[in-house]
XYZ file of C-alpha atoms in Angstrom:
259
model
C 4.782 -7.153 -20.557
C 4.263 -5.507 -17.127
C 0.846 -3.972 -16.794
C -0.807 -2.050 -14.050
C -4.506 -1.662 -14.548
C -5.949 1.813 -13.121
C -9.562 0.783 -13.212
C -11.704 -1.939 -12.310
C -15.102 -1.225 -13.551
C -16.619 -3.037 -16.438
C -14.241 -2.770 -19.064
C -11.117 -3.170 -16.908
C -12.978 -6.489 -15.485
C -12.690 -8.364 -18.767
C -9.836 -6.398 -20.737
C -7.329 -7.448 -17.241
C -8.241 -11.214 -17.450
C -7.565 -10.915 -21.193
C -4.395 -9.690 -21.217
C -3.344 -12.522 -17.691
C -4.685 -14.929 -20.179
C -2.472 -13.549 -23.175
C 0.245 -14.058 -21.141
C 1.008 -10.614 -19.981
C 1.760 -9.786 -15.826
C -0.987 -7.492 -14.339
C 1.128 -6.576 -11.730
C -1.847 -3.917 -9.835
C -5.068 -3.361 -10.243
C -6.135 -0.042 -9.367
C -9.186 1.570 -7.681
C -10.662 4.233 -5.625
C -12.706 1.326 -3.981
C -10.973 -0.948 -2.130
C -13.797 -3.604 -2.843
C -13.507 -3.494 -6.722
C -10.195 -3.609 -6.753
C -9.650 -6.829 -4.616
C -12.280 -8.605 -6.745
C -10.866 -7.863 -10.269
C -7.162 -8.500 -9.048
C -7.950 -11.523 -7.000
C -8.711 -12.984 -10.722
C -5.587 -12.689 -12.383
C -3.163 -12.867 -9.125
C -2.218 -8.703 -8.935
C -1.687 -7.122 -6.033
C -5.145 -4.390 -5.267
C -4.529 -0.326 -4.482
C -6.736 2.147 -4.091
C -4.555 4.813 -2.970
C -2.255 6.713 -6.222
C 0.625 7.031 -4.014
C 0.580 2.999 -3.897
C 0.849 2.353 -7.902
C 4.013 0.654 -8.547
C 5.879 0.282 -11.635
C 5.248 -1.412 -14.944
C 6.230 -1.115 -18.374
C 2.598 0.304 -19.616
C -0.639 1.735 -17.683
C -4.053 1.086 -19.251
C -6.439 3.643 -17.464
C -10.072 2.919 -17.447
C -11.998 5.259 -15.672
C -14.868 7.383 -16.422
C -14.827 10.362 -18.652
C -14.873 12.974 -15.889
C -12.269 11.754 -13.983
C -9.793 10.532 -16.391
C -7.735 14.067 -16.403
C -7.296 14.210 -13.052
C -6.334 10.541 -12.471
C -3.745 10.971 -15.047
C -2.133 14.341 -13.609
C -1.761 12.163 -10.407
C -0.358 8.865 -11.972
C 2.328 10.383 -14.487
C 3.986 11.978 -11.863
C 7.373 10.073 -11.578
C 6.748 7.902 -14.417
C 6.840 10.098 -17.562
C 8.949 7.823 -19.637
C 6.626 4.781 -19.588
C 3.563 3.984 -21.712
C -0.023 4.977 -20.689
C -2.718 4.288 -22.242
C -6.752 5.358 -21.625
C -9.552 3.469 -23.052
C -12.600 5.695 -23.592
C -14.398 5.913 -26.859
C -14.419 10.009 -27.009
C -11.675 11.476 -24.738
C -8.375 12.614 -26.683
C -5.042 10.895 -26.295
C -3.455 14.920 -25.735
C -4.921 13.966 -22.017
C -1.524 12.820 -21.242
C 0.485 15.888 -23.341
C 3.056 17.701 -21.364
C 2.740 14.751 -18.324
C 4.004 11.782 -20.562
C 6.533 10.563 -23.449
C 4.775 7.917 -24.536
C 1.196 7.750 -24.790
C -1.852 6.660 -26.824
C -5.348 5.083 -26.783
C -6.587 1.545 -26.441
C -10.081 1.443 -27.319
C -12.230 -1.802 -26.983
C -15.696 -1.405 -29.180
C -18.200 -3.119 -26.910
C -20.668 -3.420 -24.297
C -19.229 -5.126 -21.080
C -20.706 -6.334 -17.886
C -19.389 -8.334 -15.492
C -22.404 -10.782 -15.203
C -21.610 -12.030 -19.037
C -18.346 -13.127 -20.444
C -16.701 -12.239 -23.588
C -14.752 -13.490 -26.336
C -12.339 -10.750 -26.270
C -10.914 -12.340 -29.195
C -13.773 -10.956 -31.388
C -13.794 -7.578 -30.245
C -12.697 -4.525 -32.447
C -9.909 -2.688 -30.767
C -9.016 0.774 -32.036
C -5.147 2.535 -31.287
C -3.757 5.960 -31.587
C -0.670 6.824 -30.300
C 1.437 9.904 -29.811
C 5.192 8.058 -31.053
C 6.407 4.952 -32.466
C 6.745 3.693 -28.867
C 3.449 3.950 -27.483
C 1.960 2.635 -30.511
C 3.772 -0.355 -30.493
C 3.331 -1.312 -26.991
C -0.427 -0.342 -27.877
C -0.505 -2.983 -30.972
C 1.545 -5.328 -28.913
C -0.862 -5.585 -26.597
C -3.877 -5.526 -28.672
C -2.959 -8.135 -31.042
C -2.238 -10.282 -28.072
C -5.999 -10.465 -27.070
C -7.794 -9.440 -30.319
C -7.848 -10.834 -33.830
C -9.292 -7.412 -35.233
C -6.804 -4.510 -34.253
C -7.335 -0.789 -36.459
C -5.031 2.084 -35.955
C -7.730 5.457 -35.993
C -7.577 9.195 -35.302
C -8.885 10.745 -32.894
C -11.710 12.306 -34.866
C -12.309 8.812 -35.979
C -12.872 7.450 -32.940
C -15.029 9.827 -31.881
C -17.271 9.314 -34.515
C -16.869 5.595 -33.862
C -18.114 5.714 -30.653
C -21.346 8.156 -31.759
C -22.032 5.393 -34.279
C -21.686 2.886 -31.232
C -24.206 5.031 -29.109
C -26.255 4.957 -31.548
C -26.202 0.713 -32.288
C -25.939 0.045 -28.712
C -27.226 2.246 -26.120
C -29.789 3.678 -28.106
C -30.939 0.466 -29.074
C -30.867 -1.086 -26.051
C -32.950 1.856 -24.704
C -35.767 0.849 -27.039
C -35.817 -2.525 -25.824
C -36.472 -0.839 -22.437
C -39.245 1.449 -23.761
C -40.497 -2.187 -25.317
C -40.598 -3.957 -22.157
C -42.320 -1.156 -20.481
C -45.573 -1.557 -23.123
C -45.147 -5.122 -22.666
C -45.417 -5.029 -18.592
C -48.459 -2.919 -18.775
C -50.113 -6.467 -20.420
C -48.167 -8.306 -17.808
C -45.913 -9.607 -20.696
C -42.162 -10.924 -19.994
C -39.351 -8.828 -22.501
C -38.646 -12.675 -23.124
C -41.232 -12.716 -25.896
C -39.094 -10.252 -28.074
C -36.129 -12.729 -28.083
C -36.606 -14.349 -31.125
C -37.438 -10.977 -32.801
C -34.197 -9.476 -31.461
C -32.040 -12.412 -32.233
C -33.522 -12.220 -35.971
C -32.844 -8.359 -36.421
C -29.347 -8.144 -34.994
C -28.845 -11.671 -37.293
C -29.926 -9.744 -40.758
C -27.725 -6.752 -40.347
C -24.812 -9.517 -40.928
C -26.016 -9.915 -43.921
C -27.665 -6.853 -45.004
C -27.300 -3.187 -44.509
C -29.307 -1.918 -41.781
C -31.152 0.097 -44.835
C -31.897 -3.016 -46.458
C -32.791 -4.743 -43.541
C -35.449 -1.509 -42.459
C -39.231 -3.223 -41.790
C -42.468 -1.982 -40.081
C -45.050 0.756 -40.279
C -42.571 3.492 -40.615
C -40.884 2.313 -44.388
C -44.117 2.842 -45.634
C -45.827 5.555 -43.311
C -48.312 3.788 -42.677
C -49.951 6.963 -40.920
C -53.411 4.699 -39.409
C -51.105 2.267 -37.615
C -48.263 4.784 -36.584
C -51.499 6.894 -35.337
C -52.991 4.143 -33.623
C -49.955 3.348 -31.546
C -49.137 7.117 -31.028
C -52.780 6.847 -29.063
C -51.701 4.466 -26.860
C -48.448 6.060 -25.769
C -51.063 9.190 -24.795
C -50.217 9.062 -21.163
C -45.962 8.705 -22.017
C -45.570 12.133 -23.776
C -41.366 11.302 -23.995
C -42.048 8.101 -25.402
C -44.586 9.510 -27.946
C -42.125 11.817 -29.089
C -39.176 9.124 -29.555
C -42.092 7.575 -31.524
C -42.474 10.405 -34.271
C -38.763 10.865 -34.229
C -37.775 7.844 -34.932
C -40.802 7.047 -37.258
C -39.747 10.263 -39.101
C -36.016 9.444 -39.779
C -37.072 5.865 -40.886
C -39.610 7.194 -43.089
C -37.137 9.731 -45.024
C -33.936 7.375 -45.054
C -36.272 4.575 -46.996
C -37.104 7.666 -49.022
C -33.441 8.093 -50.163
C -33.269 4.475 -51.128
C -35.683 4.978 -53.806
C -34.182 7.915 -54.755
């Protein structure tokens, strides 16, 4: 299948060399920067663009771009090219992006966290489809199957929620190792002594729920430690408050397990 790629941040960096190595012919790869899009197409032999009027023609368009943008980058690409198959990527925008500019059209939405410093299976990533006809979904599962083992067919309102619940396991999550390896810098401590602790967490939640899997002061309220450790966030009032929020909602959801 003929694929042009408009996008070549993070996402489009590993989900393009996927679907070269799955046999498929990126044919562009497309960017506002002229930099990013040399780099990501140099890897799987496409010719870069970085001007709209310069996107050629292939038999589906997977646009990756951010949020804001994505409406007006597909006004400007559907123009000419309304009976082929586009596709967006992003966790919380609505497929009816493309209504009234395209046929055929749908979502293609990889669950993870990419960077371009680490490589990925892409094999064991969660890819979620919607599509607007028969055709679009197809070419959606077509290429999703080609590239993942795990392929789920979800609303719109289902994604959405997906990717809340993904803010929530990732981002959020990641931001408290942040707020960890602030505390530990104060002490002139490396993050790299939370490793084994991280690895262990993220390793019981395959085997428990993350209810069942719940530890530390907060289960119990343990209100002379949680105190204690409010003291010494005195001079971080945000991080305090995270503290007492989070502390709170652990506290009553070990309370419903007993219930």
């Amino acid at each position: 299948m003929k694929v042009i790629s408009v996008g070549a941040g993070r996402l489009a960096w590993h989900l393009v060399q996927a679907l070269s190595g799955a046999g498929h012919e990126v044919v562009q790869v497309y960017s506002r920067t002229e930099e990013s899009a040399a780099a990501l197409a140099a890897k799987v032999g496409a010719q870069p663009v970085c001007r709209m009027d310069d996107v050629g023609d292939a038999d589906v368009y997977v646009v990756a771009v951010k949020d804001a943008v994505l409406a007006d980058v597909v006004r400007q690409l559907c123009k000419g090219r309304a009976a082929r198959v586009f596709l967006h990527t992003a966790g919380s925008m609505p497929m009816q992006v493309f209504e009234g500019l395209a046929a055929h059209y749908g979502v293609f939405y990889p669950m993870q966290t990419f960077s371009k410093e680490r490589a990925l299976d892409f094999s064991r990533i969660p890819i979620f489809l919607e599509g607007s006809d028969p055709v679009a979904l197809g070419v959606a599962r077509t290429l999703a199957e080609s590239v993942s083992r795990q392929v789920v067919e979800l609303s719109g309102e289902g994604r959405r929620r997906l990717h809340l619940a993904a803010v929530f396991a990732c981002n959020f999550a990641n931001h408290c190792y942040e707020l960890a390896s602030e505390v530990l810098q104060e002490q002139g401590l490396p993050f790299s002594v939370m490793q084994a602790l991280v690895d262990e967490t993220a390793a019981k939640v395959s085997e428990l729920s993350p209810r069942q899997a719940q530890t530390g002061p907060a289960v119990r309220y343990d209100q002379n430690v949680m105190e204690a450790q409010l003291s010494l966030l005195a001079d971080r009032p945000l991080a305090q408050q995270i503290y007492r929020l989070m502390s709170k909602s652990i506290h009553e959801t070990a309370l419903k397990e007993k219930q």
